[in-house]
Short mmCIF file of C-alpha atoms in Angstrom, two decimals:
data_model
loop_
_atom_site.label_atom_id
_atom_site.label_comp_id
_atom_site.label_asym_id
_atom_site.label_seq_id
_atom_site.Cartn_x
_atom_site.Cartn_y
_atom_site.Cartn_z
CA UNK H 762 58.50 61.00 -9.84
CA UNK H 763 54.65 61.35 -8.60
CA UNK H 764 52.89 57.72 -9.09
CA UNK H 765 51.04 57.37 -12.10
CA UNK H 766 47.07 58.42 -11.65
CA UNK H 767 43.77 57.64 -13.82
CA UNK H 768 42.24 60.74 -15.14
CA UNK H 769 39.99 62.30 -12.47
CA UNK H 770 36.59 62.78 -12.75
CA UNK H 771 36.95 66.80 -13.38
CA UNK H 772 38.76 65.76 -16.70
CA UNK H 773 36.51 63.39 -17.95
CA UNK H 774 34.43 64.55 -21.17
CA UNK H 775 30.45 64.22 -20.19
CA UNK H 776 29.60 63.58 -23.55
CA UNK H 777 31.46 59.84 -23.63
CA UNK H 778 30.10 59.58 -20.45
CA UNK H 779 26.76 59.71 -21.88
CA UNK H 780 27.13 57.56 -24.86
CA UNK H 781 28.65 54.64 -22.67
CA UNK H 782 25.95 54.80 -21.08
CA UNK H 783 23.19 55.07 -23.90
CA UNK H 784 25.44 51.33 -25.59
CA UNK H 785 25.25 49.44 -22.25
CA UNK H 786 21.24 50.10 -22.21
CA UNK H 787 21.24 48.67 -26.00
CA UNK H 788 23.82 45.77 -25.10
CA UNK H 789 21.36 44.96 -22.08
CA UNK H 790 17.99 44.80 -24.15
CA UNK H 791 20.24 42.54 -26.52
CA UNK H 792 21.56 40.39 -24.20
CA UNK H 793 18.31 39.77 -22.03
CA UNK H 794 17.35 37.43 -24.68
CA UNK H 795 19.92 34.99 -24.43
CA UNK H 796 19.95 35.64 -20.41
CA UNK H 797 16.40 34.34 -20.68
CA UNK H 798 17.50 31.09 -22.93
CA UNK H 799 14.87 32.31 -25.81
CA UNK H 800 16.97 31.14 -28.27
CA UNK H 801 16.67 27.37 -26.97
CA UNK H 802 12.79 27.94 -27.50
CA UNK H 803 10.48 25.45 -29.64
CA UNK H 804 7.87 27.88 -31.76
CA UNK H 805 5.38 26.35 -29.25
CA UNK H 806 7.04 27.67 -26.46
CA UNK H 807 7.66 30.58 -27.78
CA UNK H 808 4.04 31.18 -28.53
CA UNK H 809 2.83 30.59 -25.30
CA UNK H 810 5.33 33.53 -23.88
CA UNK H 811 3.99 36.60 -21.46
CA UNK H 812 3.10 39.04 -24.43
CA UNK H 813 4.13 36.71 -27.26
CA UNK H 814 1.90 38.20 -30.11
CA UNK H 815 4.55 41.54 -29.43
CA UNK H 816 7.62 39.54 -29.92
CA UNK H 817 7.98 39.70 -33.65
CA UNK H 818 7.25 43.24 -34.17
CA UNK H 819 9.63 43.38 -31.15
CA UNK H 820 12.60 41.46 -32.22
CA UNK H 821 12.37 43.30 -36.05
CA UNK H 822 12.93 46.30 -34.11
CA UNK H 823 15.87 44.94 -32.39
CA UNK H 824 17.38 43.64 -35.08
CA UNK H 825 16.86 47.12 -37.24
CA UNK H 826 17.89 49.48 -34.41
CA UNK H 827 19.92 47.48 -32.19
CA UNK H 828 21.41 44.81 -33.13
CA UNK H 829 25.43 45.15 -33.05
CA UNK H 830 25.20 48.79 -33.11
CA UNK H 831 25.69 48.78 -29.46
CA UNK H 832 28.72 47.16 -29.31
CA UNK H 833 30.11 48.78 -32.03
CA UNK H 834 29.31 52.25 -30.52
CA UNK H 835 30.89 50.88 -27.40
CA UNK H 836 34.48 49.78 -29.26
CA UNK H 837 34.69 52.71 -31.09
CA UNK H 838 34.40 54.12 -27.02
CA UNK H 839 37.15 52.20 -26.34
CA UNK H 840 39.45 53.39 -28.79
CA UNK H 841 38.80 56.77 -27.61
CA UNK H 842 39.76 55.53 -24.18
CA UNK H 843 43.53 54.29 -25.92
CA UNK H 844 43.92 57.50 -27.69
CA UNK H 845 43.06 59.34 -24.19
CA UNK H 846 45.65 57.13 -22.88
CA UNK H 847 48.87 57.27 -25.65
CA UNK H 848 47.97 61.20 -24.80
CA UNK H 849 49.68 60.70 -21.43
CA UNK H 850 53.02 59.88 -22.84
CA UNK H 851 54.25 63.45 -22.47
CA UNK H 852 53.71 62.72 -19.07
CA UNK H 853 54.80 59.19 -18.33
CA UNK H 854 56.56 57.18 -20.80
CA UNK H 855 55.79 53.88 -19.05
CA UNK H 856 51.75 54.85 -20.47
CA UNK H 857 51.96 51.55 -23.00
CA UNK H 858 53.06 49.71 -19.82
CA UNK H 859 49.93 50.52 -18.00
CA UNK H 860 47.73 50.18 -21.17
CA UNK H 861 49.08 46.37 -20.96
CA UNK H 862 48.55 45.68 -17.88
CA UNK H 863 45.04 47.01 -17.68
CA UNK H 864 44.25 45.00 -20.63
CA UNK H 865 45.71 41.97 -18.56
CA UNK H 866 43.26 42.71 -15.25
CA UNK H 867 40.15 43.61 -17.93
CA UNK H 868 40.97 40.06 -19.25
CA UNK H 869 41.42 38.67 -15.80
CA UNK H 870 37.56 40.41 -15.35
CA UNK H 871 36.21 38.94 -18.58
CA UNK H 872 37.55 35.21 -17.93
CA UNK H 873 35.65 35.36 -14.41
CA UNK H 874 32.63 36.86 -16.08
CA UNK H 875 32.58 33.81 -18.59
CA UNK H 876 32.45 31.45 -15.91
CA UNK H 877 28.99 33.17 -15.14
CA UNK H 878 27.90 33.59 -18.43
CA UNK H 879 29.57 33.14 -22.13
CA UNK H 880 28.23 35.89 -23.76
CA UNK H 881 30.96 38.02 -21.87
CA UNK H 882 32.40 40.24 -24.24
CA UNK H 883 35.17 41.77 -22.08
CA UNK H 884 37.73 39.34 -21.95
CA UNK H 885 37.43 39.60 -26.32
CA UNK H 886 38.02 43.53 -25.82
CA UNK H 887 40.85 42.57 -23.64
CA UNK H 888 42.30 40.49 -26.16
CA UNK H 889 41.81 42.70 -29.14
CA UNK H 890 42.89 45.67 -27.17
CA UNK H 891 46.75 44.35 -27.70
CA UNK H 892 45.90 43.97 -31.40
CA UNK H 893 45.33 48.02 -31.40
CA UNK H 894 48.47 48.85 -29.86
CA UNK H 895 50.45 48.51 -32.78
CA UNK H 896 48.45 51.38 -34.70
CA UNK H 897 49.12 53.68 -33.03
CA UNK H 898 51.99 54.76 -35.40
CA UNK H 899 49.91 54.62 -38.29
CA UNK H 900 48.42 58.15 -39.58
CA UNK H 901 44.70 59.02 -39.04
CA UNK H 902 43.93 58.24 -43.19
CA UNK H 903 45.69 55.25 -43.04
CA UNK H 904 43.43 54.33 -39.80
CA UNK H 905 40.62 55.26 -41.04
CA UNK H 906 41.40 53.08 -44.64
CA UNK H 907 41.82 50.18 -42.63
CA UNK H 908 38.50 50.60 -40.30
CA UNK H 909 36.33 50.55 -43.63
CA UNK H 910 38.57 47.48 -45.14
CA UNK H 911 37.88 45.83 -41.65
CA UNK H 912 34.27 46.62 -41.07
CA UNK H 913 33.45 45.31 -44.95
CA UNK H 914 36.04 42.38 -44.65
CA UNK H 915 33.33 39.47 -43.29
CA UNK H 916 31.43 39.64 -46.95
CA UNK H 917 35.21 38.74 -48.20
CA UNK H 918 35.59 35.73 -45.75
CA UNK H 919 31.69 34.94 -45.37
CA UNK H 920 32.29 34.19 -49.40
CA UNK H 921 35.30 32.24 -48.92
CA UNK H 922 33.78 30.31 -46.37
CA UNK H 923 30.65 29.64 -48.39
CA UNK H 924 33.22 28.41 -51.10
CA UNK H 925 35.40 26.44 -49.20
CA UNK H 926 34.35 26.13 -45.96
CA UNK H 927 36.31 23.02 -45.03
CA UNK H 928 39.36 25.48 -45.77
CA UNK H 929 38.17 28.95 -44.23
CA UNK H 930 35.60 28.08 -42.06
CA UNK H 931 38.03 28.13 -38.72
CA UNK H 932 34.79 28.69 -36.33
CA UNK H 933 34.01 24.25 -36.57
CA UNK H 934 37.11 23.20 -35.05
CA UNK H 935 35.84 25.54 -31.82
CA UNK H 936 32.11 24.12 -32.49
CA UNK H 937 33.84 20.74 -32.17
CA UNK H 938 35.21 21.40 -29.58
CA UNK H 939 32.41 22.69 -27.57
CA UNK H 940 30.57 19.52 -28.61
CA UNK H 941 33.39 17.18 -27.57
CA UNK H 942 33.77 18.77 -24.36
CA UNK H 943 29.58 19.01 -23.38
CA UNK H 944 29.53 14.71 -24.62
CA UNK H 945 32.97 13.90 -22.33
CA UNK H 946 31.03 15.96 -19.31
CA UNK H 947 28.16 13.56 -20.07
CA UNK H 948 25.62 16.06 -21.72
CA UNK H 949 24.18 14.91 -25.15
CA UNK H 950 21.20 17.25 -25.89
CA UNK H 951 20.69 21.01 -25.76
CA UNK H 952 17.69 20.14 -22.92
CA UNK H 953 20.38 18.78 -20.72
CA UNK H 954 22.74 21.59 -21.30
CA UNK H 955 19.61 24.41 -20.68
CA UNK H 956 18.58 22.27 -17.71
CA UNK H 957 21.76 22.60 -15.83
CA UNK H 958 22.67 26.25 -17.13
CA UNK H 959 19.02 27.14 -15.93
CA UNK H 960 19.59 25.02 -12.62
CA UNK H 961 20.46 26.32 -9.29
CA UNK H 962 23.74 24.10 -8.74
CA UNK H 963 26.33 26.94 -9.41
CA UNK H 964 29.23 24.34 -9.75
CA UNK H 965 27.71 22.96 -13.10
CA UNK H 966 26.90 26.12 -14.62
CA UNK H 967 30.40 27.14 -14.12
CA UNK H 968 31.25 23.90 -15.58
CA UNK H 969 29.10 24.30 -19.22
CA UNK H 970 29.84 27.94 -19.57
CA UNK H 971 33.78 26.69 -19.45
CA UNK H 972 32.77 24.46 -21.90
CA UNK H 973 30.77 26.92 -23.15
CA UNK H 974 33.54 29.85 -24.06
CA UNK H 975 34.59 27.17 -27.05
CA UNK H 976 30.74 28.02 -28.46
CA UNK H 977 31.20 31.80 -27.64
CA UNK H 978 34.23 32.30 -29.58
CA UNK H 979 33.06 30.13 -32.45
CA UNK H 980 30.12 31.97 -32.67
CA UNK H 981 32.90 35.16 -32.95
CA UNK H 982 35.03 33.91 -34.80
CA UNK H 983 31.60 32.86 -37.45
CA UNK H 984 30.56 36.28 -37.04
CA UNK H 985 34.54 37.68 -38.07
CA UNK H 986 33.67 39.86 -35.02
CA UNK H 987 36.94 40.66 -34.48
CA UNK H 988 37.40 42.67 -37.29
CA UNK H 989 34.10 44.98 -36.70
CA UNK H 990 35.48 45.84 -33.45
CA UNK H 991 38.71 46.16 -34.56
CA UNK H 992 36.71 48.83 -37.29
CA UNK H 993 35.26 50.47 -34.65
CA UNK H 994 38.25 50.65 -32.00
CA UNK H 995 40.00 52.60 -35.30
CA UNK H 996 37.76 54.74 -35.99
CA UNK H 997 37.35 55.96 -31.89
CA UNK H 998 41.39 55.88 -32.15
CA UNK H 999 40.73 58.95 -34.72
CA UNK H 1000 38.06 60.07 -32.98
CA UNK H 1001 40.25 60.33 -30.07
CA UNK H 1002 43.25 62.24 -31.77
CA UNK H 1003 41.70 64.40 -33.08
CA UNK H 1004 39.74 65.20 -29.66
CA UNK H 1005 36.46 65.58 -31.75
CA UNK H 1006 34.32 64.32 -28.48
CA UNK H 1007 35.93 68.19 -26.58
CA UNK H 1008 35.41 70.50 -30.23
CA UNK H 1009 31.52 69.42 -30.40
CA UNK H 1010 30.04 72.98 -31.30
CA UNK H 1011 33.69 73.86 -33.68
CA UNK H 1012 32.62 70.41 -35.43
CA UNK H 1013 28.61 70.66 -35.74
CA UNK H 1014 28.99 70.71 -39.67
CA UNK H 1015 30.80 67.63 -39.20
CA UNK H 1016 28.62 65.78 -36.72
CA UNK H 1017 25.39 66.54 -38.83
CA UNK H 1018 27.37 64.62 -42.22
CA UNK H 1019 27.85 61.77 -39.71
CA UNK H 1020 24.59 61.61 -38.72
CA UNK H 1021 23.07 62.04 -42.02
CA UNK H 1022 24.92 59.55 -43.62
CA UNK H 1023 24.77 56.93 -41.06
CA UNK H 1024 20.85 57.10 -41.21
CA UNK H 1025 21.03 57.40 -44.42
CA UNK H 1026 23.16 54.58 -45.02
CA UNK H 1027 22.57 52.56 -42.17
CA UNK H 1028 18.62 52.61 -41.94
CA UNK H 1029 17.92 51.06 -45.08
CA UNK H 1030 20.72 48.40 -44.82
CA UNK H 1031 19.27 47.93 -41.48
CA UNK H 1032 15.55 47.23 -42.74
CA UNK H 1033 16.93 44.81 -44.97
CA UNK H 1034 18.75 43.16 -42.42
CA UNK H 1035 15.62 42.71 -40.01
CA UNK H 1036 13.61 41.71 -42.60
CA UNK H 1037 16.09 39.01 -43.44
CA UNK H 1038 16.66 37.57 -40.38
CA UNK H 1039 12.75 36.89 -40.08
CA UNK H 1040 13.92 34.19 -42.83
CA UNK H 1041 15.12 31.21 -41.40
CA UNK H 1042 17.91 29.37 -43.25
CA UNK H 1043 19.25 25.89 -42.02
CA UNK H 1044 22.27 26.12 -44.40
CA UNK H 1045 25.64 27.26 -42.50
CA UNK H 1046 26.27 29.09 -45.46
CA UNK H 1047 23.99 30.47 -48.12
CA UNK H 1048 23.55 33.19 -50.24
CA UNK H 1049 20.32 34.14 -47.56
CA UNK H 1050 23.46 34.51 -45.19
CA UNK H 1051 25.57 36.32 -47.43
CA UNK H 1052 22.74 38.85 -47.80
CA UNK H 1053 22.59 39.17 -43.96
CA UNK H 1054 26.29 39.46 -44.09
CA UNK H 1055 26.52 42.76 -46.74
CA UNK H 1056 23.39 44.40 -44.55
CA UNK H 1057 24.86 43.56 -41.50
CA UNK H 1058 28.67 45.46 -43.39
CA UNK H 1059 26.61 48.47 -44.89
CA UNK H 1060 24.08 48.75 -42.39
CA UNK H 1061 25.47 48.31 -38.75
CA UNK H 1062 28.65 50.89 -38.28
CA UNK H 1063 27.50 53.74 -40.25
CA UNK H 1064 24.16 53.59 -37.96
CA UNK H 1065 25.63 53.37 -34.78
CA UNK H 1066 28.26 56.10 -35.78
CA UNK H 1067 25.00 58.11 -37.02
CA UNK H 1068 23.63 57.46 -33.06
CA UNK H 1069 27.09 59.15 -31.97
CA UNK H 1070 26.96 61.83 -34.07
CA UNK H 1071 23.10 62.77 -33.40
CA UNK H 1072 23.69 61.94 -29.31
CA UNK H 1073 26.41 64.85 -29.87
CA UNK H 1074 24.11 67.31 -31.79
CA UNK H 1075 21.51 66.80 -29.22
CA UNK H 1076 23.51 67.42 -26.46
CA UNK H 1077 24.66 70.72 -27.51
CA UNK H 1078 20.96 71.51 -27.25
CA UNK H 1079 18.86 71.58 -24.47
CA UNK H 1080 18.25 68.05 -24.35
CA UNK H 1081 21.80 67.37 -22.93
CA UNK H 1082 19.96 67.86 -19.21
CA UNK H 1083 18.04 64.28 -20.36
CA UNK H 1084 21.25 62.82 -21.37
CA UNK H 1085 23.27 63.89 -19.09
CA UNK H 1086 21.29 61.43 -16.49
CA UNK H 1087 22.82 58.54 -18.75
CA UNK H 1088 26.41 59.75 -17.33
CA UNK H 1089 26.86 58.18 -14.38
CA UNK H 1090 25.93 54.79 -15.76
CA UNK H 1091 28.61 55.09 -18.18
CA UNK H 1092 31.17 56.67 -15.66
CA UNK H 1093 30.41 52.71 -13.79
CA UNK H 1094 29.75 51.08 -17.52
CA UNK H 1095 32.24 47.90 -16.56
CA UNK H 1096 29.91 47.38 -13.23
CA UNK H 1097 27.17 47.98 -14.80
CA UNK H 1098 27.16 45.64 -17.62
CA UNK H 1099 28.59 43.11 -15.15
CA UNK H 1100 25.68 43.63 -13.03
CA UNK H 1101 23.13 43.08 -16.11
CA UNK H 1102 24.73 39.02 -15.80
CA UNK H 1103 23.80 38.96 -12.20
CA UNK H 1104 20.25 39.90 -12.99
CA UNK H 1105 20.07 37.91 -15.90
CA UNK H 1106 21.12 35.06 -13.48
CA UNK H 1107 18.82 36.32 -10.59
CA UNK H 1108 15.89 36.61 -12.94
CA UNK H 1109 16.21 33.66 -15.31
CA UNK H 1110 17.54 30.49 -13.39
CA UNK H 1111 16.69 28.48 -10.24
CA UNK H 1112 19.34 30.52 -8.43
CA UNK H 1113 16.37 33.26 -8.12
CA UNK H 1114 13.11 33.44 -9.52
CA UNK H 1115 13.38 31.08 -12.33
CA UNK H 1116 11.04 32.65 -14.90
CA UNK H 1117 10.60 31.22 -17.84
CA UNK H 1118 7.77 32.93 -19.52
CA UNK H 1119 9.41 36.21 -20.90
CA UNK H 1120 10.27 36.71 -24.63
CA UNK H 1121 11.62 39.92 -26.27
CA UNK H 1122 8.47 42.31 -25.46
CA UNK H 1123 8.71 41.33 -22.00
CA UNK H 1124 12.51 41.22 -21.53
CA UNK H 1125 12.49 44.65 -23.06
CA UNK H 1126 10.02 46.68 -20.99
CA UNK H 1127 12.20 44.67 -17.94
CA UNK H 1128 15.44 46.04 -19.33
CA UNK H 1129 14.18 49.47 -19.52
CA UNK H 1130 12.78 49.59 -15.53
CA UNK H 1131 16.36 47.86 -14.65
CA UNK H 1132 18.25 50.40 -16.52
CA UNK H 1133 16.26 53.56 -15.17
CA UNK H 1134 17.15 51.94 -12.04
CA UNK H 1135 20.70 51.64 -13.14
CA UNK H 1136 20.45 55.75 -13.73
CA UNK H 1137 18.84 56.31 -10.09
CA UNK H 1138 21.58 53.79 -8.17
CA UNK H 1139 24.66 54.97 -10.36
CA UNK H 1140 24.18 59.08 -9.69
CA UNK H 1141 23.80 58.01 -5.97
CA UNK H 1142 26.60 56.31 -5.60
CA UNK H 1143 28.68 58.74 -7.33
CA UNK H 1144 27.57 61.41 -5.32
CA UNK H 1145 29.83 59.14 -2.29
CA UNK H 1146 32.35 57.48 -4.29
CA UNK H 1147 34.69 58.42 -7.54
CA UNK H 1148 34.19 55.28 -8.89
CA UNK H 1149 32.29 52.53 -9.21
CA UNK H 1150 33.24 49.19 -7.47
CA UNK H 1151 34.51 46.86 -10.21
CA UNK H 1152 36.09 50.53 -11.99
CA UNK H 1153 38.00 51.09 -8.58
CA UNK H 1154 39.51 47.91 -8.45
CA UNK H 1155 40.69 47.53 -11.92
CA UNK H 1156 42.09 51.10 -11.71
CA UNK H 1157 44.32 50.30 -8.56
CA UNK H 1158 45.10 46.64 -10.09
CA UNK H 1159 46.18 48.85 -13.18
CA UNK H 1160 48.36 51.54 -11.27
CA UNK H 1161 49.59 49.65 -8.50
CA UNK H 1162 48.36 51.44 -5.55
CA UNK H 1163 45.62 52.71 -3.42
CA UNK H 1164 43.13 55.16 -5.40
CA UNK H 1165 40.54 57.10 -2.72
CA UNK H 1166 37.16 55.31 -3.42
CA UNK H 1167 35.23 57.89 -0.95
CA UNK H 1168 35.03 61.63 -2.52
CA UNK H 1169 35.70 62.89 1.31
CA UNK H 1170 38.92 61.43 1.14
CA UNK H 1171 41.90 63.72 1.10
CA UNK H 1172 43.59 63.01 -2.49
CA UNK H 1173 47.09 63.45 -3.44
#
């Protein structure tokens, strides 16, 4: 029996190429904020940032156009990606197998990543990845049912929490943890802990951002993230099955009700959204946050569904020259985003340059020269290689032997 093989690069579909690419720019202009510790600021500080009087106008733009829909366009990606795989069954019946164990190495990949930064968000795939498995069986209706019960589902708990918290409010015993964890290691303000996550002694960064993944997954579980993504994964399941992402010109009818509704839908709930987070609330729970937390259900999915759907209809068009240039970044998305922490590290802490004077505007136009960097670097070394680095490795981790990394190689 021939060795089990990742699909090769003439079978790939350009078009999820693309929009893996267009989510890990909008993951990166989210996440350069918290690379840049912005969100330890005073307002003084804050004020006194390289471009401040841009910031606001800035971050009500990120929180109406890109805020979670970035990630959620990327897990609906990956549920394509499980459907692609269950497809191979005809072919190799150990396929479920293999889906495991490359949810095992991606979780090997996202625990290391945490140790450089908590924000990681690939070890959480990892994990939720197993959750999908078992829906596989269920019928695309029944999927798609459950994605919309998911994706609403945090107004259900945020309520419950905001009733009884001390009963459904699972996130504090992680919070209290975190805080046991940073006072036993000797740190008893948030200045200490930015000092030495911000500091150039490696060691004690790895240190707080171990401590640190009890934070992270509080602030998940808070969020109920899990079951967006799980919403999203669903939905790119269907997606996947039904192989909508090859039929885009049979399904243009289709493609321009997604789009409509999801801008339809999703910008309004998504004005609403920015405009409330511009109000700060000290309450954990409010009725401020259960505002956020219906915009956030109404407003986020449909829109970045709509931004799949409209990416699609453009590309049948001329335009997909333009996009296409976003392919290669996607075709190395899991270096890539890796790569964005290693900046973010480079740029923001004593390790590098330590700058400390950027807010959104200016951690925005950065992300944007980085990324059309990203664009020039990726299609070069794809023109060598048929993968990129970190995508090479997991791949052979994943099917237990030696892929050919240089495109002169002779393959089997």
């Amino acid at each position: 029996m021939s060795l089990a093989k990742p699909i090769q690069t003439n079978e790939r579909a350009a078009i999820l190429d693309v929009l893996r690419g267009f989510a890990i720019f909008g993951i990166f202009i989210m996440n350069l904020y918290a690379f840049s510790f912005g969100w330890a600021m005073s307002p003084e500080q804050k004020a006194a940032l390289t471009l401040a009087r841009f910031d606001g106008t800035t971050m009500f733009i990120q929180h109406m156009f890109f805020e979670g829909k970035f990630y959620s366009l990327f897990s609906m990606l990956f549920g394509i990606g499980f459907s692609i795989y269950l497809a191979k069954t005809d072919l190799d019946k150990n396929i479920l197998g293999l889906f495991k164990r490359r949810l095992l190495i991606l979780l090997g990949i996202g625990f290391l990543h945490l140790l450089l930064w908590t924000g990681d968000i690939v070890a959480f795939y990892a994990m939720l990845g197993f959750v999908l498995i078992p829906f596989r069986k269920f019928s695309n209706k029944t999927l798609l049912i459950i994605a919309a019960c998911f994706i609403l589902s945090p107004i259900l708990w945020y309520s419950l929490k905001f009733w009884k918290p001390e009963i459904f409010d699972l996130s504090r015993w992680l919070y209290k943890s975190g805080e046991y964890l940073e006072a036993k290691a000797g740190y008893h303000s948030l200045n200490e802990v930015i000092k030495d996550l911000s500091g150039d002694n490696i060691f004690k960064m790895i240190k707080l951002n171990l401590i640190g993944i009890f934070w992270r997954y509080g602030d998940l579980v808070f969020q109920s993230r899990a079951f967006k993504v799980l919403g999203m994964f669903l939905i790119g399941l269907v997606i996947g099955r039904t192989q909508l992402y090859n039929k885009l010109k049979e399904n243009k009818k289709l493609l321009w009700k997604i789009a409509a509704a999801g801008l339809v839908i999703g910008l309004p709930a998504n004005y609403i959204l920015a405009s409330l987070n511009e109000i700060h609330s000290e309450e954990v729970f409010s009725m401020h946050g259960l505002k956020e937390t219906i915009a956030y259900a109404f407003g986020v999915a449909p829109l970045a569904l709509g931004y799949a759907a409209a990416i699609s209809l453009l590309y049948l068009s001329p335009a997909q020259k333009i996009f296409n240039l976003l392919a290669p970044v996607g075709r190395m998305a899991l270096t890539n985003y890796i790569t964005h922490t290693l900046i973010g590290l480079f740029v923001f802490t004593k390790l590098g340059l330590d700058v400390t004077n950027w807010g959104p505007a200016a951690c925005s136009i950065f992300a944007v020269a980085v990324f059309l960097l990203q664009i020039m670097l990726s299609t070069a070394w794809l023109k060598y290689f048929n993968y990129g680095p970190l995508e090479w490795i997991w791949r052979m981790l994943t099917y237990g032997h030696r892929l050919p990394i240089l495109k002169t190689e002779i393959r089997d």
